[in-house]
PDB file of C-alpha atoms in Angstrom:
ATOM      1  CA  MET A 176       8.954  -3.536   5.715  1.00 39.00           C
ATOM      2  CA  LEU A 177      10.046  -5.580   2.741  1.00 44.00           C
ATOM      3  CA  PHE A 178       9.171  -9.206   2.120  1.00 41.00           C
ATOM      4  CA  ARG A 179      10.004 -11.700  -0.553  1.00 48.00           C
ATOM      5  CA  SER A 180       9.016 -15.184  -1.593  1.00 42.00           C
ATOM      6  CA  THR A 181      11.102 -18.110  -0.393  1.00 41.00           C
ATOM      7  CA  GLY A 182       8.768 -20.775  -1.796  1.00 40.00           C
ATOM      8  CA  PRO A 183       9.277 -22.805  -4.968  1.00 40.00           C
ATOM      9  CA  GLN A 184      10.630 -20.558  -7.717  1.00 41.00           C
ATOM     10  CA  GLN A 185       9.382 -22.552 -10.711  1.00 42.00           C
ATOM     11  CA  PRO A 186       6.455 -25.011 -10.804  1.00 40.00           C
ATOM     12  CA  SER A 187       7.315 -28.642 -11.378  1.00 42.00           C
ATOM     13  CA  GLN A 188       5.731 -30.629 -14.207  1.00 42.00           C
ATOM     14  CA  ASN A 189       3.150 -31.962 -11.777  1.00 44.00           C
ATOM     15  CA  GLN A 190       2.180 -28.510 -10.461  1.00 41.00           C
ATOM     16  CA  THR A 191      -0.763 -26.806 -12.109  1.00 41.00           C
ATOM     17  CA  ARG A 192      -0.904 -23.731  -9.885  1.00 47.00           C
ATOM     18  CA  THR A 193       1.126 -21.981  -7.208  1.00 53.00           C
ATOM     19  CA  ARG A 194       0.655 -22.887  -3.565  1.00 57.00           C
ATOM     20  CA  PRO A 195      -2.032 -20.708  -1.916  1.00 64.00           C
ATOM     21  CA  ILE A 196      -0.913 -18.442   0.912  1.00 62.00           C
ATOM     22  CA  ASN A 197      -2.902 -18.301   4.142  1.00 66.00           C
ATOM     23  CA  ARG A 198      -2.266 -17.592   7.812  1.00 65.00           C
ATOM     24  CA  SER A 199      -1.143 -21.136   8.510  1.00 70.00           C
ATOM     25  CA  ASN A 200       1.682 -21.193   5.964  1.00 71.00           C
ATOM     26  CA  ILE A 201       2.532 -17.545   5.251  1.00 66.00           C
ATOM     27  CA  ARG A 202       5.743 -17.520   7.296  1.00 68.00           C
ATOM     28  CA  ALA A 203       6.929 -20.680   5.580  1.00 71.00           C
ATOM     29  CA  ILE A 204       6.454 -19.044   2.186  1.00 69.00           C
ATOM     30  CA  ILE A 205       7.221 -15.380   2.910  1.00 72.00           C
ATOM     31  CA  ASP A 206      10.467 -14.213   4.505  1.00 74.00           C
ATOM     32  CA  PHE A 207       9.578 -10.914   6.206  1.00 76.00           C
ATOM     33  CA  GLN A 208      12.410  -8.398   6.551  1.00 79.00           C
ATOM     34  CA  VAL A 209      12.436  -4.818   7.811  1.00 81.00           C
ATOM     35  CA  CYS A 210      14.767  -2.365   6.084  1.00 84.00           C
ATOM     36  CA  ASP A 211      15.131   1.156   4.770  1.00 87.00           C
ATOM     37  CA  GLY A 212      13.080   1.644   1.594  1.00 86.00           C
ATOM     38  CA  THR A 213      15.866   3.772   0.126  1.00 90.00           C
ATOM     39  CA  ALA A 214      18.679   1.328   1.025  1.00 91.00           C
ATOM     40  CA  THR A 215      17.269  -2.192   1.206  1.00 90.00           C
ATOM     41  CA  GLY A 216      20.574  -4.060   1.184  1.00 91.00           C
ATOM     42  CA  PHE A 217      19.425  -6.463  -1.537  1.00 92.00           C
ATOM     43  CA  ASP A 218      21.539  -7.203  -4.602  1.00 91.00           C
ATOM     44  CA  ASP A 219      21.166  -5.436  -7.921  1.00 91.00           C
ATOM     45  CA  GLY A 220      18.558  -7.073 -10.152  1.00 89.00           C
ATOM     46  CA  GLU A 221      17.504  -9.563  -7.492  1.00 89.00           C
ATOM     47  CA  PHE A 222      13.722  -9.516  -7.985  1.00 90.00           C
ATOM     48  CA  THR A 223      11.324 -10.041 -10.869  1.00 89.00           C
ATOM     49  CA  PHE A 224       8.067  -8.907  -9.258  1.00 90.00           C
ATOM     50  CA  LEU A 225       7.558  -6.012  -6.860  1.00 90.00           C
ATOM     51  CA  VAL A 226       4.482  -4.689  -5.059  1.00 90.00           C
ATOM     52  CA  CYS A 227       4.197  -1.449  -3.109  1.00 90.00           C
ATOM     53  CA  GLN A 228       0.701  -1.315  -1.656  1.00 89.00           C
ATOM     54  CA  GLN A 229      -0.428   2.025  -0.218  1.00 89.00           C
ATOM     55  CA  GLY A 230       3.165   2.852   0.641  1.00 87.00           C
ATOM     56  CA  LEU A 231       4.573   5.342  -1.821  1.00 88.00           C
ATOM     57  CA  GLN A 232       2.824   8.292  -0.162  1.00 87.00           C
ATOM     58  CA  TYR A 233       4.590   7.546   3.132  1.00 86.00           C
ATOM     59  CA  PHE A 234       8.178   7.596   1.870  1.00 88.00           C
ATOM     60  CA  PRO A 235       9.893  10.874   2.848  1.00 88.00           C
ATOM     61  CA  ASP A 236      11.912  10.720  -0.390  1.00 93.00           C
ATOM     62  CA  GLU A 237       9.776   9.086  -3.068  1.00 92.00           C
ATOM     63  CA  ASP A 238      12.378   9.429  -5.814  1.00 94.00           C
ATOM     64  CA  ALA A 239      15.058   7.739  -3.701  1.00 94.00           C
ATOM     65  CA  ALA A 240      12.657   4.877  -2.944  1.00 93.00           C
ATOM     66  CA  LEU A 241      11.758   4.508  -6.630  1.00 93.00           C
ATOM     67  CA  ALA A 242      15.442   4.424  -7.528  1.00 94.00           C
ATOM     68  CA  GLU A 243      16.171   1.774  -4.897  1.00 94.00           C
ATOM     69  CA  LEU A 244      13.259  -0.435  -5.956  1.00 92.00           C
ATOM     70  CA  ARG A 245      14.432  -0.130  -9.550  1.00 92.00           C
ATOM     71  CA  ARG A 246      17.978  -1.074  -8.522  1.00 92.00           C
ATOM     72  CA  VAL A 247      16.914  -4.370  -6.931  1.00 92.00           C
ATOM     73  CA  ALA A 248      14.670  -5.258  -9.894  1.00 91.00           C
ATOM     74  CA  ALA A 249      15.883  -7.313 -12.820  1.00 89.00           C
ATOM     75  CA  GLY A 250      15.365  -5.998 -16.321  1.00 90.00           C
ATOM     76  CA  GLY A 251      11.786  -6.761 -17.312  1.00 91.00           C
ATOM     77  CA  ALA A 252      10.589  -7.030 -13.704  1.00 91.00           C
ATOM     78  CA  ARG A 253       6.986  -6.009 -13.172  1.00 92.00           C
ATOM     79  CA  PHE A 254       5.853  -3.546 -10.522  1.00 93.00           C
ATOM     80  CA  VAL A 255       2.457  -2.763  -9.015  1.00 94.00           C
ATOM     81  CA  PHE A 256       1.988   0.392  -6.940  1.00 94.00           C
ATOM     82  CA  THR A 257      -1.234   1.527  -5.265  1.00 94.00           C
ATOM     83  CA  VAL A 258      -1.754   4.926  -3.632  1.00 94.00           C
ATOM     84  CA  TRP A 259      -5.013   6.290  -2.230  1.00 93.00           C
ATOM     85  CA  SER A 260      -6.274   9.017  -4.559  1.00 93.00           C
ATOM     86  CA  ARG A 261      -8.783  10.657  -2.217  1.00 93.00           C
ATOM     87  CA  PRO A 262     -10.153  10.173   1.300  1.00 95.00           C
ATOM     88  CA  SER A 263     -13.049   7.758   1.693  1.00 96.00           C
ATOM     89  CA  PRO A 264     -16.358   8.882   3.248  1.00 97.00           C
ATOM     90  CA  LEU A 265     -15.254   7.174   6.463  1.00 97.00           C
ATOM     91  CA  ILE A 266     -12.036   9.203   6.638  1.00 96.00           C
ATOM     92  CA  VAL A 267     -13.895  12.395   5.752  1.00 97.00           C
ATOM     93  CA  ALA A 268     -16.276  11.671   8.646  1.00 98.00           C
ATOM     94  CA  LEU A 269     -13.289  11.177  10.961  1.00 98.00           C
ATOM     95  CA  ALA A 270     -11.699  14.456   9.848  1.00 97.00           C
ATOM     96  CA  ASN A 271     -14.954  16.385  10.256  1.00 98.00           C
ATOM     97  CA  SER A 272     -15.432  15.054  13.774  1.00 98.00           C
ATOM     98  CA  LEU A 273     -11.839  15.773  14.752  1.00 97.00           C
ATOM     99  CA  ARG A 274     -12.142  19.319  13.435  1.00 97.00           C
ATOM    100  CA  VAL A 275     -14.881  19.881  16.026  1.00 97.00           C
ATOM    101  CA  HIS A 276     -13.359  18.042  18.968  1.00 96.00           C
ATOM    102  CA  ALA A 277      -9.607  18.392  18.415  1.00 95.00           C
ATOM    103  CA  GLY A 278      -8.991  21.235  15.992  1.00 95.00           C
ATOM    104  CA  ALA A 279      -7.953  21.728  12.374  1.00 97.00           C
ATOM    105  CA  ASP A 280      -4.399  20.403  12.739  1.00 96.00           C
ATOM    106  CA  LEU A 281      -5.405  16.895  13.807  1.00 96.00           C
ATOM    107  CA  ALA A 282      -8.180  16.831  11.213  1.00 97.00           C
ATOM    108  CA  LYS A 283      -5.633  17.705   8.511  1.00 96.00           C
ATOM    109  CA  GLN A 284      -3.272  15.008   9.805  1.00 95.00           C
ATOM    110  CA  SER A 285      -6.023  12.388   9.480  1.00 95.00           C
ATOM    111  CA  LEU A 286      -6.375  13.257   5.778  1.00 95.00           C
ATOM    112  CA  ALA A 287      -2.644  13.287   5.018  1.00 91.00           C
ATOM    113  CA  PRO A 288      -2.312   9.657   3.809  1.00 89.00           C
ATOM    114  CA  PHE A 289      -4.972  10.399   1.176  1.00 90.00           C
ATOM    115  CA  ALA A 290      -3.511  13.674  -0.058  1.00 86.00           C
ATOM    116  CA  TRP A 291      -0.734  12.301  -2.284  1.00 89.00           C
ATOM    117  CA  ALA A 292       0.465  15.067  -4.585  1.00 87.00           C
ATOM    118  CA  GLY A 293       2.649  12.930  -6.821  1.00 90.00           C
ATOM    119  CA  ALA A 294       0.133  11.743  -9.401  1.00 89.00           C
ATOM    120  CA  GLU A 295       0.806  14.604 -11.827  1.00 89.00           C
ATOM    121  CA  THR A 296       4.566  13.982 -11.899  1.00 93.00           C
ATOM    122  CA  ILE A 297       4.863  10.248 -11.250  1.00 93.00           C
ATOM    123  CA  VAL A 298       5.063   9.226 -14.917  1.00 93.00           C
ATOM    124  CA  ASP A 299       7.972  11.587 -15.630  1.00 94.00           C
ATOM    125  CA  ARG A 300       9.745  10.597 -12.413  1.00 94.00           C
ATOM    126  CA  MET A 301       9.362   6.886 -13.104  1.00 94.00           C
ATOM    127  CA  SER A 302      10.627   7.354 -16.655  1.00 92.00           C
ATOM    128  CA  ALA A 303      13.695   9.114 -15.289  1.00 91.00           C
ATOM    129  CA  ALA A 304      14.267   6.161 -12.936  1.00 91.00           C
ATOM    130  CA  HIS A 305      14.268   3.681 -15.872  1.00 91.00           C
ATOM    131  CA  TYR A 306      10.724   2.362 -15.579  1.00 94.00           C
ATOM    132  CA  ILE A 307       8.837   1.705 -18.816  1.00 93.00           C
ATOM    133  CA  HIS A 308       5.278   0.772 -19.898  1.00 94.00           C
ATOM    134  CA  ILE A 309       3.953   3.085 -17.194  1.00 94.00           C
ATOM    135  CA  ASN A 310       0.193   2.916 -16.732  1.00 95.00           C
ATOM    136  CA  LEU A 311      -1.690   5.072 -14.224  1.00 94.00           C
ATOM    137  CA  GLU A 312      -5.396   4.653 -13.557  1.00 94.00           C
ATOM    138  CA  GLU A 313      -7.866   5.322 -10.780  1.00 94.00           C
ATOM    139  CA  LEU A 314      -9.978   2.510  -9.362  1.00 94.00           C
ATOM    140  CA  GLU A 315     -12.944   2.455  -7.016  1.00 95.00           C
ATOM    141  CA  VAL A 316     -13.034  -0.390  -4.512  1.00 93.00           C
ATOM    142  CA  ASN A 317     -15.564  -1.142  -1.802  1.00 95.00           C
ATOM    143  CA  ARG A 318     -14.314  -1.563   1.730  1.00 93.00           C
ATOM    144  CA  VAL A 319     -16.635  -3.783   3.757  1.00 96.00           C
ATOM    145  CA  LEU A 320     -16.647  -3.289   7.524  1.00 96.00           C
ATOM    146  CA  ASP A 321     -18.521  -5.857   9.568  1.00 96.00           C
ATOM    147  CA  ASP A 322     -20.169  -4.753  12.815  1.00 96.00           C
ATOM    148  CA  PRO A 323     -19.438  -1.013  12.386  1.00 96.00           C
ATOM    149  CA  GLU A 324     -19.851  -0.222  16.087  1.00 96.00           C
ATOM    150  CA  GLN A 325     -16.838  -2.455  16.739  1.00 96.00           C
ATOM    151  CA  SER A 326     -14.978  -1.823  13.489  1.00 96.00           C
ATOM    152  CA  ILE A 327     -14.907   1.968  13.489  1.00 97.00           C
ATOM    153  CA  PRO A 328     -12.948   2.277  16.766  1.00 97.00           C
ATOM    154  CA  LYS A 329     -10.403  -0.141  15.294  1.00 96.00           C
ATOM    155  CA  GLU A 330     -10.296   1.915  12.097  1.00 95.00           C
ATOM    156  CA  ILE A 331      -9.573   5.057  14.097  1.00 96.00           C
ATOM    157  CA  MET A 332      -6.749   3.314  15.943  1.00 96.00           C
ATOM    158  CA  SER A 333      -5.247   2.113  12.667  1.00 92.00           C
ATOM    159  CA  THR A 334      -4.787   5.679  11.411  1.00 92.00           C
ATOM    160  CA  PRO A 335      -1.827   7.954  12.201  1.00 90.00           C
ATOM    161  CA  VAL A 336      -4.077   9.994  14.528  1.00 95.00           C
ATOM    162  CA  GLY A 337      -5.324   7.010  16.532  1.00 95.00           C
ATOM    163  CA  PRO A 338      -3.106   7.590  19.598  1.00 96.00           C
ATOM    164  CA  SER A 339      -4.013  11.285  19.654  1.00 96.00           C
ATOM    165  CA  VAL A 340      -7.741  10.526  19.570  1.00 96.00           C
ATOM    166  CA  THR A 341      -7.319   8.020  22.396  1.00 95.00           C
ATOM    167  CA  ALA A 342      -5.402  10.586  24.426  1.00 96.00           C
ATOM    168  CA  MET A 343      -8.432  12.897  24.353  1.00 95.00           C
ATOM    169  CA  GLY A 344     -10.284  10.466  26.616  1.00 96.00           C
ATOM    170  CA  LYS A 345     -13.061   7.933  26.281  1.00 96.00           C
ATOM    171  CA  ALA A 346     -15.886  10.471  26.201  1.00 96.00           C
ATOM    172  CA  VAL A 347     -14.432  12.298  23.196  1.00 96.00           C
ATOM    173  CA  PHE A 348     -13.428   9.026  21.505  1.00 97.00           C
ATOM    174  CA  ASP A 349     -17.002   7.748  21.833  1.00 97.00           C
ATOM    175  CA  LYS A 350     -18.368  11.007  20.380  1.00 97.00           C
ATOM    176  CA  VAL A 351     -16.090  10.677  17.364  1.00 97.00           C
ATOM    177  CA  VAL A 352     -17.247   7.086  16.817  1.00 97.00           C
ATOM    178  CA  ALA A 353     -20.908   8.077  17.127  1.00 97.00           C
ATOM    179  CA  GLU A 354     -20.488  10.952  14.675  1.00 98.00           C
ATOM    180  CA  MET A 355     -18.699   8.718  12.177  1.00 97.00           C
ATOM    181  CA  LEU A 356     -21.497   6.150  12.428  1.00 97.00           C
ATOM    182  CA  ASP A 357     -24.075   8.862  11.801  1.00 97.00           C
ATOM    183  CA  ALA A 358     -22.156  10.397   8.882  1.00 97.00           C
ATOM    184  CA  THR A 359     -21.781   7.043   7.117  1.00 97.00           C
ATOM    185  CA  ARG A 360     -25.294   5.689   7.681  1.00 96.00           C
ATOM    186  CA  ARG A 361     -26.081   5.945   3.950  1.00 96.00           C
ATOM    187  CA  TYR A 362     -23.442   3.232   3.402  1.00 97.00           C
ATOM    188  CA  ARG A 363     -24.996   0.912   5.985  1.00 96.00           C
ATOM    189  CA  HIS A 364     -26.268  -2.442   4.773  1.00 94.00           C
ATOM    190  CA  ASP A 365     -27.657  -4.470   7.667  1.00 92.00           C
ATOM    191  CA  ASP A 366     -24.666  -5.184   9.914  1.00 94.00           C
ATOM    192  CA  GLN A 367     -22.075  -3.872   7.478  1.00 96.00           C
ATOM    193  CA  LEU A 368     -20.692  -0.641   6.143  1.00 96.00           C
ATOM    194  CA  VAL A 369     -19.801  -0.731   2.450  1.00 97.00           C
ATOM    195  CA  ILE A 370     -17.490   2.236   1.963  1.00 96.00           C
ATOM    196  CA  PRO A 371     -16.272   3.261  -1.510  1.00 96.00           C
ATOM    197  CA  GLN A 372     -12.571   4.054  -1.688  1.00 95.00           C
ATOM    198  CA  HIS A 373     -10.564   5.393  -4.612  1.00 95.00           C
ATOM    199  CA  THR A 374      -7.001   4.448  -5.367  1.00 94.00           C
ATOM    200  CA  HIS A 375      -4.363   5.070  -7.993  1.00 95.00           C
ATOM    201  CA  LEU A 376      -3.151   1.845  -9.608  1.00 95.00           C
ATOM    202  CA  ILE A 377       0.270   2.178 -11.232  1.00 96.00           C
ATOM    203  CA  THR A 378       1.767  -0.691 -13.208  1.00 95.00           C
ATOM    204  CA  VAL A 379       5.238  -0.472 -14.702  1.00 95.00           C
ATOM    205  CA  VAL A 380       8.078  -2.604 -16.022  1.00 95.00           C
ATOM    206  CA  ALA A 381      11.745  -2.210 -15.175  1.00 93.00           C
ATOM    207  CA  ALA A 382      13.741  -1.262 -18.263  1.00 91.00           C
ATOM    208  CA  ASP A 383      16.619  -3.603 -19.102  1.00 86.00           C
ATOM    209  CA  ILE A 384      19.581  -1.386 -18.334  1.00 65.00           C
ATOM    210  CA  GLY A 385      22.065  -4.246 -18.076  1.00 57.00           C
ATOM    211  CA  GLN A 386      23.975  -2.937 -21.057  1.00 47.00           C
ATOM    212  CA  LEU A 387      24.604   0.308 -19.223  1.00 44.00           C
ATOM    213  CA  HIS A 388      26.220  -1.495 -16.295  1.00 50.00           C
ATOM    214  CA  ARG A 389      27.732  -4.574 -17.890  1.00 47.00           C
ATOM    215  CA  ALA A 390      31.246  -3.198 -17.706  1.00 38.00           C
ATOM    216  CA  SER A 391      30.980  -2.927 -13.918  1.00 40.00           C
ATOM    217  CA  GLY A 392      29.221  -6.204 -13.234  1.00 43.00           C
ATOM    218  CA  GLY A 393      25.731  -4.840 -13.791  1.00 40.00           C
ATOM    219  CA  CYS A 394      22.374  -6.242 -12.861  1.00 36.00           C
ATOM    220  CA  SER A 395      22.083 -10.001 -12.516  1.00 35.00           C
ATOM    221  CA  TRP A 396      19.089 -12.213 -13.178  1.00 31.00           C
ATOM    222  CA  ARG A 397      18.405 -14.376 -10.141  1.00 33.00           C
ATOM    223  CA  GLY A 398      15.290 -16.262 -11.136  1.00 34.00           C
ATOM    224  CA  CYS A 399      11.719 -15.633 -10.092  1.00 36.00           C
ATOM    225  CA  ARG A 400      11.652 -13.874  -6.734  1.00 42.00           C
ATOM    226  CA  SER A 401       9.260 -11.314  -5.347  1.00 42.00           C
ATOM    227  CA  LEU A 402       9.513  -8.200  -3.214  1.00 48.00           C
ATOM    228  CA  SER A 403       6.718  -6.214  -1.610  1.00 47.00           C
ATOM    229  CA  ALA A 404       7.590  -2.830  -0.142  1.00 52.00           C
ATOM    230  CA  VAL A 405       5.856  -1.037   2.683  1.00 47.00           C
ATOM    231  CA  PRO A 406       7.396   2.006   4.386  1.00 53.00           C
ATOM    232  CA  GLN A 407       8.576   1.715   7.968  1.00 47.00           C
ATOM    233  CA  GLY A 408       6.481   3.433  10.603  1.00 44.00           C
TER     234      GLY A 408
END
């Protein structure tokens, strides 16, 4: 899914800050569109700010997606990518429980979104795709889950293995939840779980390659617009 801003492009003289986005006005400000991450259909150089949050690891062809995002970015556009760098204690607890109740294959599948292997090569690949000022760092963030007894089942269902766990029946599902609660009790604070998670943060700038394409029409600057990319599925 890709989405872009359709709100005011430049603040007026009377504006001191951008309009906040919340559930009541998000669809008036954001135009949500679903498209192929390797062939978005947007014009060359159409966007000046791009965000890909926890999505890069899901693209079947990362290099093609990077090339497409670069194509729709104007020279000087800024990008922010985040990719989980390791599984959180909650996901490790899920995998350990699944290994017992469902086997190694499903346990491995539950860890797949956190097993991105591209960190060692991403700088070279982004450079080849005409990104510059590439900065890669790892951050630790705390994920707060209210009412864990209710939140953990929802967390399971939000993972790629959720339907498979459900298909094993309520008794097994409840065992997995109970084992995850037990395994994460050290992170319990009253009625909350505070789970540390680690993510790669990648910030880059799109190189101005207009001179390379000027003879054929090239990239065009279309003002301040934004694009956030999330893989389909």
